[in-house]
PDB file of C-alpha atoms in Angstrom:
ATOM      1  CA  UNK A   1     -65.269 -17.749  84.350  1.00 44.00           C
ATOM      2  CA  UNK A   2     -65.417 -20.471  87.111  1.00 43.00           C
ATOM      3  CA  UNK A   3     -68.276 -22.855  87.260  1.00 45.00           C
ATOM      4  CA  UNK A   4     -69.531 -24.314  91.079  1.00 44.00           C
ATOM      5  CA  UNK A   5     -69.192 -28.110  91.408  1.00 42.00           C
ATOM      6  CA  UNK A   6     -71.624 -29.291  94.007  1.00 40.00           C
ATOM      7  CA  UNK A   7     -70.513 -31.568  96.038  1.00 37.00           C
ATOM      8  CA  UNK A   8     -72.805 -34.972  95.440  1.00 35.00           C
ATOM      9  CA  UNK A   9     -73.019 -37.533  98.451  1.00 31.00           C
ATOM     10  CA  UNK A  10     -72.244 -41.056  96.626  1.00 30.00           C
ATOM     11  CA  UNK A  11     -71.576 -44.632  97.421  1.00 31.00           C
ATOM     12  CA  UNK A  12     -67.691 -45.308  97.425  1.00 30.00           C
ATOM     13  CA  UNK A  13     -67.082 -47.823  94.768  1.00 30.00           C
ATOM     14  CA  UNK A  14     -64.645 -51.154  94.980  1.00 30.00           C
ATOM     15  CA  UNK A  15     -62.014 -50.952  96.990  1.00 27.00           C
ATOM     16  CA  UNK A  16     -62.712 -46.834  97.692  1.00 31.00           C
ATOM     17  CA  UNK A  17     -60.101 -45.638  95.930  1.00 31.00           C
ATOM     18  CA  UNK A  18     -62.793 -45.251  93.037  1.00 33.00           C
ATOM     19  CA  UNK A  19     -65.232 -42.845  93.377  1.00 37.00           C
ATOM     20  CA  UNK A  20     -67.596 -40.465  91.225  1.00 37.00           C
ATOM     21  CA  UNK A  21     -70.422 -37.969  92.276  1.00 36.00           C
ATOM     22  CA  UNK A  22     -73.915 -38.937  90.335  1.00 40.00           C
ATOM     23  CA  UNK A  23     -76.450 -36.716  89.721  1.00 38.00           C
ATOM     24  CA  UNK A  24     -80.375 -37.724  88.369  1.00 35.00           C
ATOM     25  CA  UNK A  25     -82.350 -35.367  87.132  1.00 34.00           C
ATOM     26  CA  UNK A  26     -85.822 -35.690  86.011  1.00 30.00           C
ATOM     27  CA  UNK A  27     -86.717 -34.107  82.560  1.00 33.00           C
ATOM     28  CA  UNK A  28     -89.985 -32.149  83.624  1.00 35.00           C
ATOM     29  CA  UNK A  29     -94.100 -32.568  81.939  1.00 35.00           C
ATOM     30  CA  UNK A  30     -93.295 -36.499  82.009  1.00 31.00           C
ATOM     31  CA  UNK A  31     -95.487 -38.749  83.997  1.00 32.00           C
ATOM     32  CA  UNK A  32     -95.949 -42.356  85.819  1.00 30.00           C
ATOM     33  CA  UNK A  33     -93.576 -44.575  84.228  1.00 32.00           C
ATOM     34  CA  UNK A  34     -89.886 -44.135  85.350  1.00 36.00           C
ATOM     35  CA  UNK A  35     -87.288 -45.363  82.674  1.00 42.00           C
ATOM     36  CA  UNK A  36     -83.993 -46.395  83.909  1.00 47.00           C
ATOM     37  CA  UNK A  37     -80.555 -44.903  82.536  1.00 58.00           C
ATOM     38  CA  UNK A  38     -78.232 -47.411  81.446  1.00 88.00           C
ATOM     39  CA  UNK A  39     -74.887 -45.431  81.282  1.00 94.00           C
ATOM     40  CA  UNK A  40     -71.895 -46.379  82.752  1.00 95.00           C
ATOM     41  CA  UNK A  41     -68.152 -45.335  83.518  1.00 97.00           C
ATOM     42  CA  UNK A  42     -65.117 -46.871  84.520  1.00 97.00           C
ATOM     43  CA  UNK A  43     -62.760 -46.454  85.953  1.00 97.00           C
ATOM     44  CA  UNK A  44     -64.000 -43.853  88.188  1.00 90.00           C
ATOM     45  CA  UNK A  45     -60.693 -42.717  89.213  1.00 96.00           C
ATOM     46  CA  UNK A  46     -58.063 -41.835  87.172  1.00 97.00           C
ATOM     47  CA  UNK A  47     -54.495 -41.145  87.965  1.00 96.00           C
ATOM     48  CA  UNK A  48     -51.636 -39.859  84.878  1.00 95.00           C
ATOM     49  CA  UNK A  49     -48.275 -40.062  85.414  1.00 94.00           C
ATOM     50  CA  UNK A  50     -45.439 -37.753  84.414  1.00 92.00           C
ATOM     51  CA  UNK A  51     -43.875 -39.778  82.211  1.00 92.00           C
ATOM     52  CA  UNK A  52     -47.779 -41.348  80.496  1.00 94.00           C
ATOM     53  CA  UNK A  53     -49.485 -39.022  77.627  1.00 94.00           C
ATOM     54  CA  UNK A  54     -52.492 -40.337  77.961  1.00 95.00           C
ATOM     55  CA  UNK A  55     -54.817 -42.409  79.829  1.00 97.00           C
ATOM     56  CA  UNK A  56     -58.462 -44.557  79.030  1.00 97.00           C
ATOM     57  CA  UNK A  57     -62.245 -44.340  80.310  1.00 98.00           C
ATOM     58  CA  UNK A  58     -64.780 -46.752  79.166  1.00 98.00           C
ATOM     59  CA  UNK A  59     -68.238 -45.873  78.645  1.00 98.00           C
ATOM     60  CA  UNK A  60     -70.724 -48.682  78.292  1.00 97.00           C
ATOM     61  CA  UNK A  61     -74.332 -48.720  77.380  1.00 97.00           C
ATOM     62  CA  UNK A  62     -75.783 -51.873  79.845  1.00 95.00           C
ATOM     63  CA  UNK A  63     -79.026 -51.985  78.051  1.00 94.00           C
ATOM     64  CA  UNK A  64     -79.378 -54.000  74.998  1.00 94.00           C
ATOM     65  CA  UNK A  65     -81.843 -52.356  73.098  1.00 93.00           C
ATOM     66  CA  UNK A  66     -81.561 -48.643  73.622  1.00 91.00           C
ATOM     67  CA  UNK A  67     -78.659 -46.713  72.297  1.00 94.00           C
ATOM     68  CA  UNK A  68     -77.706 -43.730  74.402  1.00 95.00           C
ATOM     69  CA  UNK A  69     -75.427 -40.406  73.986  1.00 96.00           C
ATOM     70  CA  UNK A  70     -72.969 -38.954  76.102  1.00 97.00           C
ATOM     71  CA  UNK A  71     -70.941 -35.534  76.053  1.00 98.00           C
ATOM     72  CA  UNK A  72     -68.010 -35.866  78.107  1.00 98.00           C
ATOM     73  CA  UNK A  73     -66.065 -32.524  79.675  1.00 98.00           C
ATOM     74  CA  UNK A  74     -63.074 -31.917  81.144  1.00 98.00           C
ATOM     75  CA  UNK A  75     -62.405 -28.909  83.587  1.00 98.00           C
ATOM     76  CA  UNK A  76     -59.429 -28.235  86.433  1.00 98.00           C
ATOM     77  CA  UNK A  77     -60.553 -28.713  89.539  1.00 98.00           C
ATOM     78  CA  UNK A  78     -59.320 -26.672  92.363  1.00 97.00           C
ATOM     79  CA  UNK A  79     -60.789 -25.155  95.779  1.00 97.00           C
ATOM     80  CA  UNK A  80     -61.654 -22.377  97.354  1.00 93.00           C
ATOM     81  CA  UNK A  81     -62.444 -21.419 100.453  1.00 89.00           C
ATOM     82  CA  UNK A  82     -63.115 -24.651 101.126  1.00 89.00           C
ATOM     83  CA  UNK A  83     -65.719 -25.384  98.031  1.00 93.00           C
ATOM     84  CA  UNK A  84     -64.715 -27.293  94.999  1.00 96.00           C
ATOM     85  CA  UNK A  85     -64.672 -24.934  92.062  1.00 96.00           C
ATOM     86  CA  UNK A  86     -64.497 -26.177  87.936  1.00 98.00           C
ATOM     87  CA  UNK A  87     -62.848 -24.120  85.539  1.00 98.00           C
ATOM     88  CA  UNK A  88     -62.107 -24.777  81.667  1.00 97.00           C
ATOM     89  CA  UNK A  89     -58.551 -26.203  81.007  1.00 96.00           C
ATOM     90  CA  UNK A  90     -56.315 -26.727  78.109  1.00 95.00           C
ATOM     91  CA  UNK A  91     -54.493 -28.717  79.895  1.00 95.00           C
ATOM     92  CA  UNK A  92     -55.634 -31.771  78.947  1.00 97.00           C
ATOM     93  CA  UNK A  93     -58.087 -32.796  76.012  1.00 97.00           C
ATOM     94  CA  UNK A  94     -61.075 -35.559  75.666  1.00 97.00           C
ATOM     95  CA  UNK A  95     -61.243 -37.381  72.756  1.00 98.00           C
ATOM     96  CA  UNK A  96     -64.164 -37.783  71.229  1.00 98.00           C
ATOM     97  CA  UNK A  97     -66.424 -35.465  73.271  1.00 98.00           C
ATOM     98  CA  UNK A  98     -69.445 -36.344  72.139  1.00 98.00           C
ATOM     99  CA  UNK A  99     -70.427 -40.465  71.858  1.00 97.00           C
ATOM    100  CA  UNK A 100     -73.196 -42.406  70.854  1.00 96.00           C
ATOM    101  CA  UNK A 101     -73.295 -45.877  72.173  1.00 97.00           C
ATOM    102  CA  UNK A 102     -75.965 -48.386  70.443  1.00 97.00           C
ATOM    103  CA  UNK A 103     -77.334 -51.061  72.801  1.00 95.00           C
ATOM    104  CA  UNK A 104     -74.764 -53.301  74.623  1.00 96.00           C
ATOM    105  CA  UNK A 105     -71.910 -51.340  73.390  1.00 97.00           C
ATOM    106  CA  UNK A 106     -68.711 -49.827  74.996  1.00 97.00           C
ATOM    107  CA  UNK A 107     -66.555 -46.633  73.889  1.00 97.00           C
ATOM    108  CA  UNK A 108     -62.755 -45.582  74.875  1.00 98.00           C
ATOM    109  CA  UNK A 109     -62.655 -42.401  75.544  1.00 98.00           C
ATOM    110  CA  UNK A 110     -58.923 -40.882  75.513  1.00 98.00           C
ATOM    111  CA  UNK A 111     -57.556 -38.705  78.321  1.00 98.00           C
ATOM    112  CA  UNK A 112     -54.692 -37.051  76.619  1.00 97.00           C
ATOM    113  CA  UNK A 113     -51.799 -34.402  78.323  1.00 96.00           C
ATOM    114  CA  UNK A 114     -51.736 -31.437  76.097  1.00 94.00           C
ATOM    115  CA  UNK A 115     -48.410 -30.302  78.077  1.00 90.00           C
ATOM    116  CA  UNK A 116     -45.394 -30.990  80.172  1.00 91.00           C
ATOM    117  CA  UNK A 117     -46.312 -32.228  83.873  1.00 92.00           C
ATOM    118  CA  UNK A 118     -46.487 -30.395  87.134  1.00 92.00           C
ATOM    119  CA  UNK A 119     -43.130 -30.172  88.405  1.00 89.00           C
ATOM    120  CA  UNK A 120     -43.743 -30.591  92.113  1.00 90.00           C
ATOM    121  CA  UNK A 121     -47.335 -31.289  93.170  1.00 94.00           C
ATOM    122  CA  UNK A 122     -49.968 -33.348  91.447  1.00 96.00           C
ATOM    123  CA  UNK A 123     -52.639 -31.122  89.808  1.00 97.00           C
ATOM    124  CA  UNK A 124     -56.112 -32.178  89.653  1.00 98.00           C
ATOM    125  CA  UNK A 125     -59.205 -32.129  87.235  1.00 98.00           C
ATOM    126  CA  UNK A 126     -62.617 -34.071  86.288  1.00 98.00           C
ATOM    127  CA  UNK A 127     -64.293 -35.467  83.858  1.00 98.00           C
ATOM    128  CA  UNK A 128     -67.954 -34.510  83.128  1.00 98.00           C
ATOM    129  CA  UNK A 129     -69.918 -37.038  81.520  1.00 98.00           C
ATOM    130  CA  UNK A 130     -73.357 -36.323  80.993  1.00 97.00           C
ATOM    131  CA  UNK A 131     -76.237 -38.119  79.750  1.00 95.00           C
ATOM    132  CA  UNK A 132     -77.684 -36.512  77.083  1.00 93.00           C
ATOM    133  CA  UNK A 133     -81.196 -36.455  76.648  1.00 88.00           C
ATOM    134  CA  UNK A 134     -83.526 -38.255  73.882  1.00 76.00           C
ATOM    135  CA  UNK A 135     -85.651 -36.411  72.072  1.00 68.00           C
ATOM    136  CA  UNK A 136     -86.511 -39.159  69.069  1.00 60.00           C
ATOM    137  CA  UNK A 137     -87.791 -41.556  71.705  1.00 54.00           C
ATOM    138  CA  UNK A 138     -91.200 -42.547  70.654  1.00 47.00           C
ATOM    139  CA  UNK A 139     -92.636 -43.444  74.145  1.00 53.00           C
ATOM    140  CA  UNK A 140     -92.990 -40.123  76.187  1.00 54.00           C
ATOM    141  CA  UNK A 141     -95.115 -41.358  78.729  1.00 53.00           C
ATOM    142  CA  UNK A 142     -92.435 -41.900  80.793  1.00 62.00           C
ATOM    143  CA  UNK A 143     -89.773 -40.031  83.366  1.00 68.00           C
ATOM    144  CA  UNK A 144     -86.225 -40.103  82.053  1.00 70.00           C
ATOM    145  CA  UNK A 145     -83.735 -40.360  84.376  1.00 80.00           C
ATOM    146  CA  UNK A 146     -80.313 -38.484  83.088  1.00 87.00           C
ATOM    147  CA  UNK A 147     -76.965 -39.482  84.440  1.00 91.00           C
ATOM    148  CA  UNK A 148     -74.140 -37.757  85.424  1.00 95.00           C
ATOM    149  CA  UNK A 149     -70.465 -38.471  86.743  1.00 97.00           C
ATOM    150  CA  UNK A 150     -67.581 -36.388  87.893  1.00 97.00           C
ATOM    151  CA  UNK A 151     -64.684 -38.513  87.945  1.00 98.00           C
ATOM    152  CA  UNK A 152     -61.560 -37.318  89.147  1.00 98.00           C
ATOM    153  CA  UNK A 153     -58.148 -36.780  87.106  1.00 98.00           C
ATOM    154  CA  UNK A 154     -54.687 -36.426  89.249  1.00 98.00           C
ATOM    155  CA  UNK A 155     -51.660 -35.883  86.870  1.00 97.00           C
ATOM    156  CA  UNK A 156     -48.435 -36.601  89.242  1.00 95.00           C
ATOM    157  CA  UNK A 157     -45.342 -34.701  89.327  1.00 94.00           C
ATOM    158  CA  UNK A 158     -42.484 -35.212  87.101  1.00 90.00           C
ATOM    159  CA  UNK A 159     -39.349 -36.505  89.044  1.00 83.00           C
ATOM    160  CA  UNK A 160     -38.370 -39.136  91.498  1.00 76.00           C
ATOM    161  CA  UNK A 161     -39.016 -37.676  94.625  1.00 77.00           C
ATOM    162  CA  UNK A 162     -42.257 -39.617  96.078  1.00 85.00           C
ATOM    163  CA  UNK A 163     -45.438 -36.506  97.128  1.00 91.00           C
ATOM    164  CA  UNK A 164     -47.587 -37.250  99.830  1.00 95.00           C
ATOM    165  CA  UNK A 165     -50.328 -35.796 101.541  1.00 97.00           C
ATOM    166  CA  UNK A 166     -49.642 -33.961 104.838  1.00 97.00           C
ATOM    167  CA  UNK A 167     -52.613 -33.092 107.000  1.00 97.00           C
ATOM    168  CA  UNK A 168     -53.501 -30.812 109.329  1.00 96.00           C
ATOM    169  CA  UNK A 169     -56.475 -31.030 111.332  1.00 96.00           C
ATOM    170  CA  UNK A 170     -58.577 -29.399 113.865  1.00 94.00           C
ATOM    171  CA  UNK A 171     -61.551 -28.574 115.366  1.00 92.00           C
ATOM    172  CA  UNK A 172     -63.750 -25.173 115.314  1.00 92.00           C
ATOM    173  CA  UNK A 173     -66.717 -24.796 117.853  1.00 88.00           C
ATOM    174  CA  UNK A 174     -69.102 -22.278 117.103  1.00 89.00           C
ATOM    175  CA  UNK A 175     -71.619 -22.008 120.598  1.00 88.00           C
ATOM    176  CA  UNK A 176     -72.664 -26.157 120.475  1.00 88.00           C
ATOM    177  CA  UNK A 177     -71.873 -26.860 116.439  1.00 92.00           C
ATOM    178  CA  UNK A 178     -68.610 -28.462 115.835  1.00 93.00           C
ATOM    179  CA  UNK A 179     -66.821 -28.187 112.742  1.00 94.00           C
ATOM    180  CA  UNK A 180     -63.687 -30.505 111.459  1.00 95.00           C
ATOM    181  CA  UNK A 181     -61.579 -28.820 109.572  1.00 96.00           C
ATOM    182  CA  UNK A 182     -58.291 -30.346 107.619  1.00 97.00           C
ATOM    183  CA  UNK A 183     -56.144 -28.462 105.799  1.00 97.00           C
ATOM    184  CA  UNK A 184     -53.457 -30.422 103.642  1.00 98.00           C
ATOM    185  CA  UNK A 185     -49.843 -29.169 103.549  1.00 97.00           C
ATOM    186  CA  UNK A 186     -48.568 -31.580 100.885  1.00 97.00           C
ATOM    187  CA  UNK A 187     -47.912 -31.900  97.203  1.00 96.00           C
ATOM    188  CA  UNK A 188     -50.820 -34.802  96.824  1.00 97.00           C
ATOM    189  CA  UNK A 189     -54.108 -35.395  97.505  1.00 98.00           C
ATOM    190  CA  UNK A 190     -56.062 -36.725 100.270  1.00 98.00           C
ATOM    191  CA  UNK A 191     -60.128 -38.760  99.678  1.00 98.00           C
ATOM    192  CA  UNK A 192     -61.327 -39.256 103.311  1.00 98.00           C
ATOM    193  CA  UNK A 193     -63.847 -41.758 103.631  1.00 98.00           C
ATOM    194  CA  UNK A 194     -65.604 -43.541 106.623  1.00 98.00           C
ATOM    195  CA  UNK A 195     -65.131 -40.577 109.223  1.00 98.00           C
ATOM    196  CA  UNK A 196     -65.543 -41.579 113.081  1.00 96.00           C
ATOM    197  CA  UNK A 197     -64.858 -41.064 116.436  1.00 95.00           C
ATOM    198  CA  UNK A 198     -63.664 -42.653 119.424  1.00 94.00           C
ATOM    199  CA  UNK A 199     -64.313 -41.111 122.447  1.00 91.00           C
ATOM    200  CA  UNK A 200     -62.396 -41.536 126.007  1.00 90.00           C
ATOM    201  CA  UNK A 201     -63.886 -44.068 126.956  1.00 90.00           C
ATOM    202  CA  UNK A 202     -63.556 -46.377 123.881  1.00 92.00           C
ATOM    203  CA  UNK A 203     -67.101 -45.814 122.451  1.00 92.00           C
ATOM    204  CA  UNK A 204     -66.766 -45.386 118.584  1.00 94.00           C
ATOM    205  CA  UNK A 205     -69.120 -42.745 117.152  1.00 93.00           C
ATOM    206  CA  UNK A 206     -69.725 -43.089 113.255  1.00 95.00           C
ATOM    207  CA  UNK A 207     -70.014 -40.041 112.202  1.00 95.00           C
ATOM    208  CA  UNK A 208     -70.179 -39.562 107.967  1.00 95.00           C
ATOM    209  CA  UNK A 209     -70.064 -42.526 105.976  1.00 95.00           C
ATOM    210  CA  UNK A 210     -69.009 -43.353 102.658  1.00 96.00           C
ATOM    211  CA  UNK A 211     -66.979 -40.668 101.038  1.00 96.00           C
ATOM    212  CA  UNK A 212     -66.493 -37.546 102.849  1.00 97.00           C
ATOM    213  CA  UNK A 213     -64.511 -35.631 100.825  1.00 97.00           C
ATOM    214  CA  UNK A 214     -61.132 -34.510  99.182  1.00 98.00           C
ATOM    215  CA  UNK A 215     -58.408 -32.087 100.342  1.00 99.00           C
ATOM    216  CA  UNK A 216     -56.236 -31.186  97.339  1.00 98.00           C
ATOM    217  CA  UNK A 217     -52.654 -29.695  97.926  1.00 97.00           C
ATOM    218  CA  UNK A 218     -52.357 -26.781  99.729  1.00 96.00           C
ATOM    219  CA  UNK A 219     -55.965 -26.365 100.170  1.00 97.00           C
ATOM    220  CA  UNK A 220     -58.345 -26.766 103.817  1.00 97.00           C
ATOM    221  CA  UNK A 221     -62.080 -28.055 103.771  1.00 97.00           C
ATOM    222  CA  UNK A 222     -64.374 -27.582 106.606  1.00 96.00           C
ATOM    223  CA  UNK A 223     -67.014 -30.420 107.512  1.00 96.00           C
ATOM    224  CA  UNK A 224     -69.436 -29.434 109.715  1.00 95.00           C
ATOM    225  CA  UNK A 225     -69.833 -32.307 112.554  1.00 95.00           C
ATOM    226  CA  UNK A 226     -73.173 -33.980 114.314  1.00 91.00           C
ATOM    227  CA  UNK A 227     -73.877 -33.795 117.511  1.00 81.00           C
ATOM    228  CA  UNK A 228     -72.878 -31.244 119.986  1.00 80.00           C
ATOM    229  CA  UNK A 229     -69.339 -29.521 120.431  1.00 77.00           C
ATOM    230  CA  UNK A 230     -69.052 -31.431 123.713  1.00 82.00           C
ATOM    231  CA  UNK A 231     -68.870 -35.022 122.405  1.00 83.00           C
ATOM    232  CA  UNK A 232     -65.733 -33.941 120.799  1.00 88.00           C
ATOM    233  CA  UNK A 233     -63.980 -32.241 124.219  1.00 82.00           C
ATOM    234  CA  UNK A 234     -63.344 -35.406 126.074  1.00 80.00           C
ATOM    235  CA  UNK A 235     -60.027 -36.330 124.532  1.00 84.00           C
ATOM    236  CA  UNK A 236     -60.882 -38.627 121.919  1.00 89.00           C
ATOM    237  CA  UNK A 237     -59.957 -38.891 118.743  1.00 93.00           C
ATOM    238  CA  UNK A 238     -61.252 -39.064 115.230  1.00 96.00           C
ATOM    239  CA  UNK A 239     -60.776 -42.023 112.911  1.00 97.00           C
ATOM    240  CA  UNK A 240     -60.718 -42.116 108.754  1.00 98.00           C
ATOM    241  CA  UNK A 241     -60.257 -44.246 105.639  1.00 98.00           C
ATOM    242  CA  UNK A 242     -57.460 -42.082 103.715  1.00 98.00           C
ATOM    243  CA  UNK A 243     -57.085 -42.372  99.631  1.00 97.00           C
ATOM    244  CA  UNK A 244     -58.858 -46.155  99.762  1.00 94.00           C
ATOM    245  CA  UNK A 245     -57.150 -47.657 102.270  1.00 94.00           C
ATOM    246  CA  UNK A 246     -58.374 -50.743 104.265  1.00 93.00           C
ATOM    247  CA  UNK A 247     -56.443 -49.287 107.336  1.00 96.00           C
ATOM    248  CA  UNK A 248     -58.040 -46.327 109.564  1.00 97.00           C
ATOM    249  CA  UNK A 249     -55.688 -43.368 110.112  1.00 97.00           C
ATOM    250  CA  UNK A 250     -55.882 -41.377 113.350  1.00 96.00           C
ATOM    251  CA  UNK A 251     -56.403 -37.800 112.584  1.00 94.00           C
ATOM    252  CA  UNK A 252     -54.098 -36.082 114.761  1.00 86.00           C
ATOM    253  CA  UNK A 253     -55.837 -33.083 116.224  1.00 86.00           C
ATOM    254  CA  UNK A 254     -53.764 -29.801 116.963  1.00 73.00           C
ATOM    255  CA  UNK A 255     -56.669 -29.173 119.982  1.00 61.00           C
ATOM    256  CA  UNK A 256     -54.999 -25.718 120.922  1.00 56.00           C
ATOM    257  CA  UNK A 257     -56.715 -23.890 117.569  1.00 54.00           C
ATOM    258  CA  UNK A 258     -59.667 -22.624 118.077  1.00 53.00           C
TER     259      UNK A 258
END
């Protein structure tokens, strides 16, 4: 059965190509003080080649004092109709799932292929890692904040032949909303970041920062724009960080679709 994976708004990390969605949650009947989780992952990205078995992720306990656990998941990741959608895999396997980190201390966590590599376009999964909860703690007088990251696994392609994204995009108008949508025709993925636009006259309009979103191959997300429809009918065009790159891309509209 598949399992929903909201979509979490999150700060893009280093140079963008890194990125994971974080989620706090609040562990209800707990009051005043707020203690801080101290789990961490890197890197938040992860990218397996044809010809690699295997590949690391670090999880680190920053506090010095307080040990903390971890179960770590790992599900395909695919979309549908435009929303991101988690589903168990065999795929690949995590190793160890479950990790207890005492203060100040770090854990490799293995990323291993459990089978021979997609023959033409990169397929694409995440890792779960999840706080989990403690229940020994002696001081309950406090909110615990649980973490949770969704880092995304690409496993490239066997052969020589370099995949690239190929991107289609345009623009829907429904009465005054305006909605972008891209649809990518090519074998890899696409992370757009830092989406603007430039209107006829020259003004730039910043329109979603940070991360926006992924396209994965073969698939078409929608993001639904701000302002009116008529900001976007003057000819401009819309700018975007692609897959961490310093550069901006021009998104090259196909303005006849409707």
């Amino acid at each position: 059965m598949s399992r929903r994976f909201p979509t979490f708004r999150i700060p893009v990390i280093g140079a963008r190509a890194a990125c994971a969605a974080l989620a706090l949650a609040m562990l209800p009947g707990l009051a005043t003080t707020a203690v801080a989780a101290s789990l961490q992952v890197a890197p938040t990205s992860v990218e397996l080649q044809a010809s690699e078995n295997g590949e690391a992720v670090w999880l680190s306990n920053t506090d010095a004092d307080t040990p903390v656990r971890a179960q770590v998941r790992l599900f395909r990741w695919t979309q549908h109709n435009g929303e991101d959608t988690l589903e168990p895999t065999r795929d690949l396997a995590i190793s160890p799932p479950l990790v207890e980190l005492a203060g100040g201390a770090r854990q490799l966590v293995r990323v291993i292929r459990t089978g021979p590599p997609p023959t033409d376009t990169e397929t694409s999964y995440r890792i779960i890692v999840d706080e989990v909860p403690d229940g020994t703690a002696a001081d309950r007088t406090g909110l615990q904040f649980l973490l949770r990251y969704s880092i995304p696994v690409f496993v490239l392609p066997a052969g020589e032949a370099p995949i690239t994204y190929q991107l289609a995009p345009r623009l829907e108008h429904d009465g005054d909303a305006a909605t972008l949508v891209v649809a990518n025709h090519g074998g890899r993925h696409a992370q757009l970041a830092d989406l603007a636009y430039v209107d006829a006259g020259g003004n730039r309009h910043e329109l979603l920062s940070g991360l926006v979103g992924y396209v994965l191959p073969g698939q078409t997300m929608r993001w639904a724009l701000p302002a009116s429809a008529s900001r976007y009918a003057d000819g401009g065009r819309f700018q975007v960080r692609i897959n961490g790159e310093a550069a901006e891309q021009t998104l090259a509209l196909d303005r006849a679709a409707r």
